[in-house]
Amino acid sequence: MSTEKGWGMRAFDWFEERLPIVSFIDNSVGSKYPAPKNLNYFWNFGALAGLVLVIMIVTGILLAMSYTPHVDHAFQSVERIMRDVNSGWLLRYMHANGASFFFIVVYIHIFRGLYYGSYKSPREVLWWLGIIIMLLMMATAFMGYVLPWGQMSFWGATVITNLFSAVPLIGDKIVTLLWGGFSVDNATLNRFFALHYLLPFVLVGVVVLHIWALHIPGSNNPVGIDAAPQDKIPFHPYYTVKDMFGVGVFLLAYFTVVFWFPNIMGHTDNYIPANPLSTPAHIVPEWYFLPFYAILRSIDDKLTGVILMFGSILILFVLPWLDTSRVRSASFRPIYKVLFWVFLIDCVVLTWCGAQVAEGLPLILSRVGTFWYFFHFLVLLPVIGWIETPKPLPISISTPVVAKPAE
Amino acid sequence: MRIVLFAAVAISLLGFVPAKTQAAGEVVLEEQEWSFDGPFGRFDRQQLQRGFQVYREVCSSCHGLDYIAFRNLQEIGYSEDQTKVLASEYTIEECCDDQGDIFDRPAIPADYYPNPYPNAQFARASNNGALPPDLSLMTKARPGGPDYMYNLIIGYEEPPTEMAEEMMVGMYYNTVFEGNQIAMAQQLFDDLIEYSDGTPATSDQMARDVSAFLHWAAEPKLEVRKQTGVRVLLFTFIFTVLAYLLKRRIWADVEH
Ligand code: HEM
């Protein structure tokens, strides 16, 4: 055998010299990207979120080919997709449930970050980009839910857009702008469709920045200390194969819902065509908005409720500075670890409250839950950082034996 | 730690499931065994045809079935010729002939099931002010689906004494309808119709058949969905196992 390169290899080299795209990919998520060797399965969720984004865009574009954004035809066009478009039911169920799974995956991804302190220096910008991704997802999902023009689509849109009327002075102007008129109507549906088509691609752009920002310091890890070069392994094949396994497990769950319980996360009222003259008994947003909805309704004053609701997300931007501890992983922070779990439970309680009628016990619980949500970030995190004594940190990832106490 | 976290995730996922069931209220539905339940569930064509007969002979005088065309009935076992004959019994108003006049023509299989009323106002006027809703998505538009439908249609009783006073004129007491007062009178009585397959037409039987039929009308792709699901899941399972084995193999040399 000669050592001379084959023509295929030479053509490849020729191309790479001019556009080194393969090396770029290899450097980003391939064999040239070193990752800590101790990442656990919670580190699979970033890749999974990327997968769901791709699924959403592909199914979404295919749906858009048969969807009609007009108040008189939208509901019917979705039903035609379900009945007459080849595999339309599959596209629609994959898209509708894909949105829910997107949030499941991203919420787990975020709580992973909270537990292991992934938002701390030097990853603050990476964390910000993550929050921007979440906000974009929320806007996209909210507008997507309006498109089938069922009862919940219409009334959800009415309730949420009306929130902006609480803004002093220009509130009504904002609402008129959102609606494109004086009520949720055809103009609203049209602009929501345009934006629903656009935002996922903005999302792709921010995801690229997110991954770029990740590559500057590299991945955090369950121990939370900086990984030394000897504790790193190439992303490919180690993490590509691990992600492949994760994708398999994820798809098992996702397909089970898509093929056997496709409506379990939806609301039955959305199979009733929108009717501006008949308000449903309970207007409930999609489950992924419930904790924020509970915060909104915990306060009687509309403006305060709106501020708290948006504040509950915006506060995440300053989290890297609210948390005064320099130890990243909760595994070494006995008090924070407890607080993390309490906070997670708090979010679950708020989710439950968001689905109930805002009175009696659910209202009391959403007030307590809202208080705790902000108390956690604004008071506990700064204070705990000062008073907590972290457990001794290992010197390196491969030295489990603790040699010296952390500073 | 890992197990706790997984458990927490699982619990938080469960957290939003009750959100769906709450709308059903306190009413307990008597659940039926449907042939289309379960991972391999299929429609019972015989039952769907009986249900269609109930719809056609009873419900269709008030309720539309907007999303079902006559051709769709081939999916529940009618032949093309049968659907042609069936369609031709209905007339469709078509706009317009060469003179610009609206004219009547017999329906063809491609036509959708004609609505009993020309418009919603007319429908209300004919029903004491209440609008009989379209039934083609009904089982997906109510919590409980076909079970709700079945319980609703047979759920007529004398109002309990404490309700008797409140009953409004033209309203009927129903055990599962929200608020217990419904503008639709009891529709099914034993032997109201004669099934073409000879099944005794008890009201219970008819209620079950028409509910199954309407569930087909709401979710006609249920069978192909579950069948595709089995194949997709099997494939994904094998993929996952192989990925796991490969992962073990590749990671064998990493101390972790
Ligand atoms: C970030 C990614 C996306 C999210 C989270 C998302 C979310 C949603 C949601 C929640 C719905 C309502 C589903 C239902 O209840 O029926 C929906 C509908 C829809 N989406 Fe998206 N979507 C995304 C991307 C896209 C893209 C890229 C397109 C391409 C045009 C698209 C096109 C549509 C269409 C046509 C509908 C209406 C059909 C239907 O309701 O099933 N989506 N989307």
XYZ file of C-alpha atoms and ligand atoms in Angstrom:
706
model
C 0.000 0.000 0.000
C 1.295 3.396 -0.861
C 1.252 6.225 1.659
C 0.098 8.553 -1.088
C -3.293 10.133 -0.191
C -6.292 8.945 -2.197
C -8.159 11.401 -4.422
C -10.967 11.627 -1.898
C -8.651 12.724 0.876
C -6.932 15.225 -1.400
C -10.257 16.751 -2.425
C -11.178 16.959 1.231
C -7.911 18.732 2.100
C -8.434 21.110 -0.806
C -11.844 22.051 0.490
C -10.795 22.299 4.147
C -8.014 24.709 3.207
C -10.627 26.992 1.731
C -13.460 26.461 4.228
C -12.340 24.548 7.325
C -15.859 23.572 8.289
C -15.084 20.013 9.332
C -12.299 21.156 11.627
C -14.674 23.760 12.980
C -17.207 21.098 13.913
C -14.461 18.847 15.256
C -13.216 21.702 17.426
C -16.721 22.512 18.657
C -18.286 19.173 19.471
C -15.709 16.717 18.235
C -12.410 15.175 19.157
C -10.641 18.522 19.617
C -12.990 19.767 22.313
C -11.820 18.543 25.706
C -14.536 18.038 28.308
C -14.247 17.050 31.983
C -14.404 13.299 32.327
C -16.780 13.282 35.299
C -19.908 14.790 33.729
C -23.029 12.963 34.857
C -26.251 12.388 32.933
C -27.568 15.840 33.791
C -25.070 17.116 31.255
C -27.056 15.367 28.531
C -29.858 17.888 28.599
C -28.100 20.611 26.637
C -27.659 18.337 23.650
C -31.256 17.153 24.085
C -32.522 20.745 23.998
C -30.680 21.201 20.717
C -32.304 18.072 19.343
C -35.788 19.271 20.316
C -35.134 22.646 18.707
C -34.335 20.877 15.445
C -37.462 18.715 15.746
C -39.553 21.846 16.368
C -38.189 23.682 13.367
C -38.563 20.737 10.992
C -42.098 19.814 12.083
C -43.039 23.504 12.299
C -42.013 24.300 8.741
C -43.876 21.245 7.466
C -46.983 22.294 9.428
C -46.736 25.827 8.080
C -47.078 24.430 4.556
C -50.677 23.423 5.326
C -51.625 25.908 8.011
C -53.776 28.996 7.328
C -53.305 31.987 9.651
C -56.801 33.408 9.411
C -59.437 33.489 12.126
C -61.993 31.797 9.867
C -59.699 29.019 8.702
C -56.980 28.410 11.300
C -58.855 25.884 13.422
C -60.111 24.067 10.368
C -56.702 24.040 8.705
C -55.193 22.375 11.783
C -57.961 19.753 11.676
C -57.260 19.217 7.980
C -53.612 18.676 8.879
C -54.731 16.084 11.438
C -56.998 14.269 8.996
C -56.043 14.857 5.374
C -52.353 15.738 5.217
C -50.142 12.660 4.948
C -48.759 11.996 8.438
C -50.116 15.403 9.406
C -51.335 14.030 12.721
C -47.773 12.942 13.450
C -46.319 16.355 12.613
C -48.885 18.109 14.706
C -48.549 15.833 17.727
C -44.754 15.927 17.500
C -44.847 19.716 17.369
C -47.402 20.247 20.147
C -45.762 17.735 22.501
C -42.310 18.794 21.350
C -42.994 22.186 22.918
C -43.759 20.538 26.270
C -40.707 18.311 26.076
C -38.610 21.330 25.116
C -39.549 22.940 28.411
C -39.085 19.731 30.413
C -35.580 19.382 29.003
C -34.661 23.043 29.414
C -36.031 23.252 32.953
C -33.946 20.235 33.965
C -30.974 21.861 32.205
C -31.517 25.049 34.231
C -31.913 23.254 37.570
C -28.725 21.361 36.754
C -27.053 24.757 36.430
C -28.522 25.915 39.727
C -27.366 22.808 41.577
C -23.819 22.757 40.265
C -23.312 26.526 40.258
C -22.768 26.668 36.508
C -23.827 30.329 36.466
C -20.794 31.452 38.460
C -17.625 33.057 37.181
C -16.406 32.615 34.510
C -19.717 31.485 32.980
C -21.985 34.503 33.621
C -22.458 35.423 29.964
C -23.155 31.813 29.107
C -25.845 31.879 31.804
C -27.337 35.128 30.456
C -27.591 33.652 26.997
C -29.372 30.685 28.518
C -31.981 32.953 30.097
C -32.457 34.760 26.788
C -33.042 31.368 25.200
C -35.681 30.592 27.803
C -37.434 33.929 27.214
C -37.420 33.378 23.455
C -38.804 29.879 23.942
C -41.587 31.252 26.073
C -42.520 33.903 23.534
C -42.406 31.343 20.730
C -44.471 28.769 22.578
C -47.020 31.357 23.692
C -47.561 32.564 20.139
C -47.563 29.034 18.759
C -50.319 28.049 21.146
C -52.463 30.827 19.677
C -52.170 29.480 16.130
C -54.682 26.581 16.268
C -57.252 29.216 17.298
C -59.104 27.116 19.822
C -60.811 28.503 22.897
C -57.646 28.403 25.038
C -55.613 29.892 22.197
C -57.914 32.859 22.031
C -58.536 33.397 25.724
C -54.942 32.696 26.728
C -53.828 35.295 24.210
C -56.424 37.741 25.513
C -55.397 37.332 29.147
C -51.661 37.481 28.541
C -51.666 40.386 26.101
C -53.950 42.305 28.463
C -51.224 42.130 31.101
C -49.338 44.797 29.240
C -52.163 47.253 29.826
C -50.863 47.435 33.402
C -47.800 49.331 32.211
C -48.303 52.951 33.299
C -49.044 55.570 30.626
C -48.280 53.559 27.498
C -49.951 50.287 28.557
C -52.946 50.585 26.252
C -50.739 51.600 23.345
C -48.627 48.477 23.810
C -51.690 46.270 23.875
C -53.089 47.829 20.705
C -49.741 47.276 19.064
C -49.660 43.624 20.119
C -53.183 43.076 18.885
C -52.842 45.085 15.699
C -56.275 46.460 16.505
C -58.681 46.774 19.368
C -59.124 43.133 20.285
C -57.440 39.790 19.712
C -58.413 39.209 16.109
C -57.165 38.347 12.665
C -54.351 40.884 12.777
C -53.173 39.373 16.063
C -53.196 35.875 14.636
C -51.222 37.034 11.607
C -48.505 38.816 13.502
C -48.227 35.945 15.954
C -47.748 33.538 13.082
C -45.079 35.737 11.518
C -43.243 35.985 14.832
C -43.752 32.316 15.641
C -42.007 31.519 12.372
C -39.231 34.010 13.018
C -38.279 33.553 16.668
C -37.075 29.933 16.433
C -34.396 31.087 14.016
C -33.397 33.890 16.357
C -33.250 31.126 18.943
C -30.827 29.179 16.767
C -28.609 32.256 16.640
C -28.610 32.661 20.407
C -27.933 28.938 20.833
C -24.813 29.354 18.688
C -23.669 32.198 20.947
C -24.510 30.058 23.993
C -22.271 27.271 22.749
C -19.573 29.726 21.776
C -19.634 31.164 25.297
C -19.480 27.615 26.655
C -16.306 26.887 24.725
C -14.357 29.749 26.270
C -14.143 28.280 29.805
C -15.364 24.776 28.845
C -18.003 22.749 30.680
C -18.491 22.966 34.413
C -18.696 19.566 36.142
C -20.345 17.919 39.154
C -17.384 18.679 41.416
C -17.454 22.295 40.345
C -13.695 22.875 40.363
C -11.799 23.736 37.201
C -10.865 20.572 35.373
C -7.137 20.054 34.871
C -6.043 18.923 31.379
C -5.391 15.361 32.575
C -8.998 15.187 33.807
C -10.415 15.984 30.407
C -11.383 13.668 27.601
C -12.244 14.507 24.011
C -15.915 15.256 23.453
C -15.896 12.829 20.568
C -16.249 9.872 20.935
C -16.891 9.938 24.695
C -19.675 12.449 24.970
C -21.070 11.980 21.500
C -21.785 8.344 22.341
C -23.131 9.252 25.753
C -25.407 11.842 24.164
C -26.524 9.226 21.659
C -27.638 7.023 24.516
C -29.347 10.006 26.160
C -31.144 10.788 22.910
C -32.421 7.207 22.859
C -33.838 7.430 26.370
C -35.352 10.833 25.646
C -36.985 9.615 22.445
C -38.499 6.646 24.276
C -40.296 9.042 26.622
C -41.189 11.533 23.887
C -42.535 8.926 21.479
C -44.546 7.248 24.217
C -46.409 10.508 24.727
C -46.665 11.370 21.019
C -48.067 7.989 20.031
C -50.155 7.043 23.054
C -50.951 10.154 25.077
C -50.751 12.955 22.522
C -53.283 15.187 24.268
C -52.296 14.602 27.880
C -50.416 17.901 28.152
C -52.975 19.910 26.209
C -56.253 21.419 27.309
C -59.533 19.922 26.061
C -60.980 23.403 25.491
C -58.533 23.933 22.661
C -60.519 21.451 20.585
C -63.378 23.962 20.673
C -63.024 26.662 18.017
C -62.282 30.125 19.408
C -65.384 32.040 20.349
C -64.941 35.652 21.489
C -68.457 35.618 22.938
C -67.999 32.681 25.297
C -65.366 32.805 28.025
C -64.219 29.399 29.316
C -64.835 28.732 33.003
C -61.120 28.448 33.791
C -58.500 30.014 31.579
C -55.291 28.099 32.191
C -52.018 28.588 30.336
C -49.872 25.697 29.191
C -48.271 23.819 32.084
C -44.825 25.320 31.524
C -46.157 28.792 32.307
C -48.028 27.781 35.445
C -45.438 28.802 38.084
C -45.189 32.260 36.546
C -48.964 32.464 36.231
C -49.236 31.621 39.937
C -46.807 34.437 40.775
C -48.814 36.826 38.605
C -52.055 36.005 40.363
C -50.630 35.939 43.875
C -51.006 39.733 44.097
C -54.275 41.627 43.692
C -52.639 44.639 42.100
C -52.194 43.920 38.412
C -49.067 46.004 37.852
C -47.301 44.496 40.868
C -48.283 41.033 39.689
C -46.875 41.711 36.234
C -43.661 43.124 37.679
C -43.235 40.115 39.957
C -43.910 37.706 37.099
C -41.335 39.233 34.797
C -39.067 39.867 37.761
C -39.070 36.188 38.623
C -37.259 35.501 35.355
C -35.205 38.682 35.097
C -33.785 38.096 38.576
C -31.927 35.147 37.114
C -29.738 37.621 35.217
C -28.194 38.882 38.439
C -28.032 35.470 40.106
C -24.254 35.196 39.574
C -23.845 38.182 41.908
C -26.620 37.363 44.344
C -24.924 34.078 45.136
C -21.929 35.210 47.149
C -20.328 31.806 47.566
C -17.380 31.017 45.369
C -17.863 27.278 45.655
C -19.815 26.112 42.644
C -21.158 22.626 43.269
C -23.915 22.159 45.847
C -22.237 18.869 46.774
C -19.810 20.930 48.844
C -22.353 23.411 50.189
C -24.396 21.807 52.988
C -26.822 24.716 53.497
C -27.247 25.670 49.853
C -27.958 22.049 49.019
C -31.003 22.090 51.303
C -32.111 25.434 49.916
C -31.845 24.099 46.390
C -34.304 21.334 47.148
C -36.658 23.674 48.963
C -36.533 25.988 45.960
C -37.291 23.128 43.575
C -40.272 22.107 45.710
C -41.345 25.751 45.790
C -41.419 25.785 41.983
C -43.460 22.573 41.906
C -45.932 24.038 44.398
C -46.234 27.204 42.306
C -46.861 25.056 39.223
C -49.692 23.321 41.021
C -51.128 26.641 42.238
C -51.070 28.064 38.716
C -53.532 25.416 37.579
C -56.031 26.079 40.381
C -58.649 28.767 40.800
C -56.911 31.618 42.639
C -58.727 31.440 45.972
C -58.453 29.666 49.302
C -55.520 27.325 49.792
C -54.034 27.690 46.288
C -53.982 31.463 46.717
C -52.318 31.258 50.114
C -49.797 28.771 48.770
C -49.023 30.922 45.752
C -48.405 33.877 48.057
C -46.088 31.857 50.269
C -44.474 30.349 47.190
C -43.931 33.730 45.551
C -42.475 35.139 48.748
C -40.091 32.213 49.064
C -39.083 32.456 45.412
C -37.777 36.000 45.877
C -36.584 35.442 49.429
C -34.436 32.604 48.129
C -32.684 34.789 45.566
C -32.637 38.160 47.276
C -31.906 37.235 50.891
C -30.914 33.620 51.390
C -28.373 33.274 48.586
C -26.348 36.384 49.486
C -26.406 35.601 53.205
C -25.702 31.883 52.969
C -22.644 32.577 50.873
C -21.149 34.407 53.840
C -22.114 32.166 56.715
C -21.851 28.736 55.169
C -18.688 26.682 55.635
C -18.186 24.651 52.479
C -16.892 21.129 52.681
C -13.247 20.773 51.673
C -12.840 20.745 47.906
C -10.727 18.085 46.211
C -7.528 19.289 44.562
C -8.497 17.789 41.250
C -11.319 15.792 39.764
C -9.412 12.526 39.948
C -8.350 13.064 43.575
C -11.385 12.078 45.579
C -9.213 12.048 48.703
C -9.527 15.425 50.240
C -6.181 16.940 50.981
C -6.755 20.459 52.136
C -9.790 22.485 53.125
C -11.178 24.992 50.675
C -10.310 28.598 51.167
C -27.941 12.133 44.754
C -28.687 11.047 41.226
C -31.671 8.980 42.293
C -33.063 11.773 44.431
C -32.740 14.200 41.559
C -34.429 11.820 39.157
C -37.212 11.241 41.664
C -37.656 14.981 42.070
C -37.839 15.428 38.327
C -40.414 12.668 38.080
C -42.502 14.197 40.849
C -42.331 17.650 39.346
C -43.493 16.184 36.052
C -46.444 14.596 37.806
C -47.174 17.986 39.272
C -48.816 19.272 36.145
C -50.916 16.230 35.328
C -53.710 17.001 37.822
C -54.086 20.354 36.070
C -55.929 18.523 33.321
C -58.307 16.473 35.358
C -59.550 19.280 37.583
C -61.875 20.614 34.903
C -63.817 17.358 35.043
C -65.057 18.566 38.389
C -66.355 16.275 41.046
C -68.387 14.112 38.687
C -67.286 10.501 38.647
C -67.579 8.974 35.202
C -68.459 5.349 34.875
C -65.556 4.199 32.721
C -66.212 1.817 29.873
C -63.946 -0.727 28.271
C -63.248 0.520 24.775
C -61.742 -1.631 22.054
C -59.504 1.321 21.162
C -57.974 1.582 24.647
C -54.499 0.310 25.418
C -51.240 0.305 23.475
C -52.562 -1.883 20.665
C -56.146 -0.640 20.718
C -58.200 -0.756 17.530
C -61.650 0.404 16.541
C -64.370 -2.208 16.305
C -65.727 -1.546 12.764
C -69.038 -3.230 13.557
C -69.494 -0.979 16.549
C -68.541 2.141 14.591
C -71.124 1.316 11.948
C -73.768 0.850 14.612
C -72.680 4.131 16.181
C -72.935 5.848 12.831
C -76.440 4.518 12.488
C -77.339 6.055 15.857
C -75.782 9.353 14.846
C -77.573 9.354 11.508
C -80.970 8.348 12.779
C -80.985 10.284 16.047
C -78.312 12.917 16.624
C -77.899 14.247 13.091
C -81.241 16.040 13.249
C -79.639 18.557 15.627
C -75.849 18.056 15.577
C -73.417 18.611 12.727
C -70.378 16.472 11.983
C -68.329 19.078 10.156
C -65.050 17.248 9.760
C -66.416 13.990 8.402
C -66.914 13.593 4.655
C -68.920 10.700 3.275
C -65.727 9.261 1.795
C -64.308 9.002 5.342
C -66.963 6.395 6.110
C -64.966 3.962 3.993
C -62.488 3.932 6.877
C -65.118 2.323 9.104
C -65.869 -0.443 6.664
C -68.391 0.905 4.154
C -67.634 0.234 0.513
C -67.187 3.040 -1.989
C -70.547 2.245 -3.528
C -72.243 2.283 -0.162
C -70.872 5.748 0.564
C -72.041 6.921 -2.860
C -75.553 5.716 -2.175
C -75.479 7.150 1.308
C -74.247 10.532 0.113
C -76.829 10.729 -2.648
C -79.585 10.741 -0.031
C -78.471 14.239 0.965
C -78.716 17.397 -1.048
C -76.089 20.067 -1.177
C -76.741 23.680 -2.063
C -74.183 24.734 -4.581
C -73.293 28.182 -5.788
C -73.841 28.710 -8.632
C -74.990 27.663 -12.059
C -74.272 29.577 -15.272
C -77.133 31.954 -14.529
C -75.682 32.713 -11.114
C -78.416 30.856 -9.287
C -77.926 28.599 -6.311
C -78.924 25.075 -7.182
C -79.389 21.784 -5.358
C -77.458 18.656 -6.238
C -77.142 15.238 -4.616
C -74.109 14.898 -2.378
C -71.092 12.859 -3.494
C -68.570 11.018 -1.287
C -66.206 14.017 -1.329
C -68.843 16.196 0.339
C -68.823 16.804 4.043
C -71.705 15.703 6.186
C -74.328 18.454 5.782
C -75.204 20.441 8.875
C -78.849 20.148 9.978
C -79.155 23.915 10.340
C -78.227 26.653 7.875
C -76.655 28.783 10.633
C -76.161 29.085 14.379
C -79.079 31.470 14.932
C -81.435 29.069 13.225
C -80.047 26.215 15.336
C -80.642 28.161 18.513
C -84.095 29.208 17.486
C -84.993 25.577 16.910
C -83.594 24.441 20.258
C -84.983 26.763 22.849
C -82.044 29.124 22.576
C -79.391 26.439 23.069
C -76.859 25.610 20.378
C -76.290 21.930 19.655
C -72.498 21.835 19.222
C -70.746 20.112 16.351
C -69.893 16.563 17.390
C -66.857 15.809 15.231
C -64.342 16.805 17.920
C -66.540 16.388 20.963
C -64.710 13.467 22.599
C -61.461 15.453 22.507
C -63.113 18.640 23.697
C -64.294 17.272 27.045
C -62.274 15.722 29.863
C -63.081 12.021 29.950
C -63.624 11.835 26.181
C -65.759 8.872 25.093
C -66.499 7.995 28.729
C -67.959 11.457 29.245
C -69.995 11.122 26.083
C -71.422 7.771 27.143
C -72.257 8.958 30.642
C -73.804 12.155 29.314
C -76.176 10.461 26.929
C -77.502 7.978 29.441
C -77.150 10.328 32.419
C -80.765 11.514 32.530
C -82.678 11.253 35.812
C -85.386 12.960 37.745
C -83.750 15.941 39.460
C -83.036 15.351 43.167
C -85.472 17.242 45.404
C -83.035 20.020 46.266
C -82.492 20.687 42.542
C -86.102 20.337 41.417
C -86.878 23.952 42.326
C -83.923 25.366 40.431
C -84.573 23.562 37.166
C -85.220 26.088 34.427
C -87.893 25.713 31.800
C -86.773 23.563 28.906
C -83.828 22.171 30.846
C -83.281 18.563 31.809
C -81.438 17.106 34.744
C -78.242 15.315 33.757
C -75.801 13.676 36.158
C -72.570 14.566 34.336
C -73.283 17.790 32.435
C -71.645 20.818 34.038
C -74.231 22.440 36.301
C -76.507 19.414 35.840
C -78.988 21.281 33.642
C -78.810 20.558 29.942
C -80.932 21.913 27.116
C -80.845 18.568 25.286
C -83.660 16.223 26.246
C -82.981 12.531 26.718
C -82.461 11.128 23.243
C -81.991 7.403 23.634
C -84.685 4.944 24.635
C -84.598 1.181 24.289
C -85.432 0.003 20.762
C -85.561 3.556 19.424
C -83.846 2.311 16.286
C -83.356 -1.067 14.726
C -79.692 -2.009 14.227
C -79.009 -3.362 10.769
C -76.692 -6.005 12.261
C -79.429 -7.252 14.590
C -77.781 -6.157 17.845
C -80.488 -5.399 20.442
C -80.749 -1.601 20.551
C -80.790 -0.956 24.287
C -80.140 2.670 25.174
C -76.957 1.553 26.901
C -75.773 -0.198 23.728
C -76.608 2.784 21.543
C -74.877 5.210 23.888
C -71.734 3.118 23.849
C -71.807 2.682 20.073
C -72.374 6.324 19.268
C -69.625 7.342 21.704
C -67.202 4.964 19.992
C -68.244 6.309 16.610
C -67.769 9.893 17.720
C -64.377 9.040 19.125
C -63.426 7.728 15.731
C -64.765 10.946 14.203
C -62.596 12.984 16.568
C -59.447 10.889 16.252
C -59.680 8.916 12.998
C -55.925 8.326 12.938
C -55.882 6.541 16.314
C -55.146 3.110 14.874
C -52.362 4.111 12.552
C -50.954 6.258 15.360
C -50.719 3.347 17.797
C -49.451 0.938 15.156
C -46.762 3.358 14.022
C -45.935 3.945 17.661
C -45.209 0.293 18.322
C -42.754 0.140 15.431
C -41.099 3.458 16.240
C -40.726 2.574 19.898
C -39.273 -0.841 19.095
C -36.744 0.746 16.786
C -35.883 3.423 19.347
C -35.489 0.791 22.030
C -32.996 -1.203 19.983
C -31.160 2.004 19.110
C -30.980 2.912 22.801
C -29.650 -0.482 23.855
C -27.000 -0.413 21.148
C -26.032 3.136 22.094
C -25.729 2.047 25.708
C -23.504 -0.912 24.869
C -21.364 1.259 22.645
C -21.107 3.833 25.382
C -19.965 1.186 27.899
C -17.377 -0.049 25.462
C -15.979 3.379 24.606
C -15.933 4.487 28.231
C -14.279 1.279 29.433
C -10.860 2.928 29.479
C -11.938 6.048 31.381
C -11.649 6.031 35.144
C -14.682 7.786 36.490
C -38.762 27.096 19.485
C -39.409 26.291 18.723
C -40.936 26.212 18.694
C -41.818 26.105 19.737
C -41.497 26.061 21.241
C -43.150 26.024 19.155
C -44.334 25.902 19.881
C -45.591 25.734 19.338
C -46.798 25.448 20.077
C -46.905 25.297 21.597
C -47.821 25.330 19.177
C -49.287 24.972 19.480
C -49.470 23.491 19.226
C -50.891 23.047 19.397
O -51.381 23.069 20.529
O -51.494 22.670 18.398
C -47.278 25.562 17.872
C -48.019 25.549 16.699
C -47.504 25.804 15.439
N -46.174 26.039 15.129
Fe -44.635 26.076 16.428
N -43.040 26.088 17.789
C -41.706 26.215 17.469
C -41.180 26.335 16.200
C -41.920 26.478 15.030
C -41.367 26.763 13.729
C -39.892 26.980 13.406
C -42.413 26.806 12.862
C -42.259 27.081 11.374
C -43.027 27.853 10.755
C -43.635 26.548 13.603
C -44.918 26.496 13.062
C -46.085 26.238 13.773
C -47.405 26.133 13.183
C -47.760 26.268 11.698
C -48.300 25.864 14.237
C -49.843 25.689 14.134
C -50.212 24.253 13.944
C -50.609 23.592 15.251
O -51.216 24.250 16.102
O -50.313 22.416 15.395
N -43.290 26.353 14.921
N -45.919 25.811 17.986
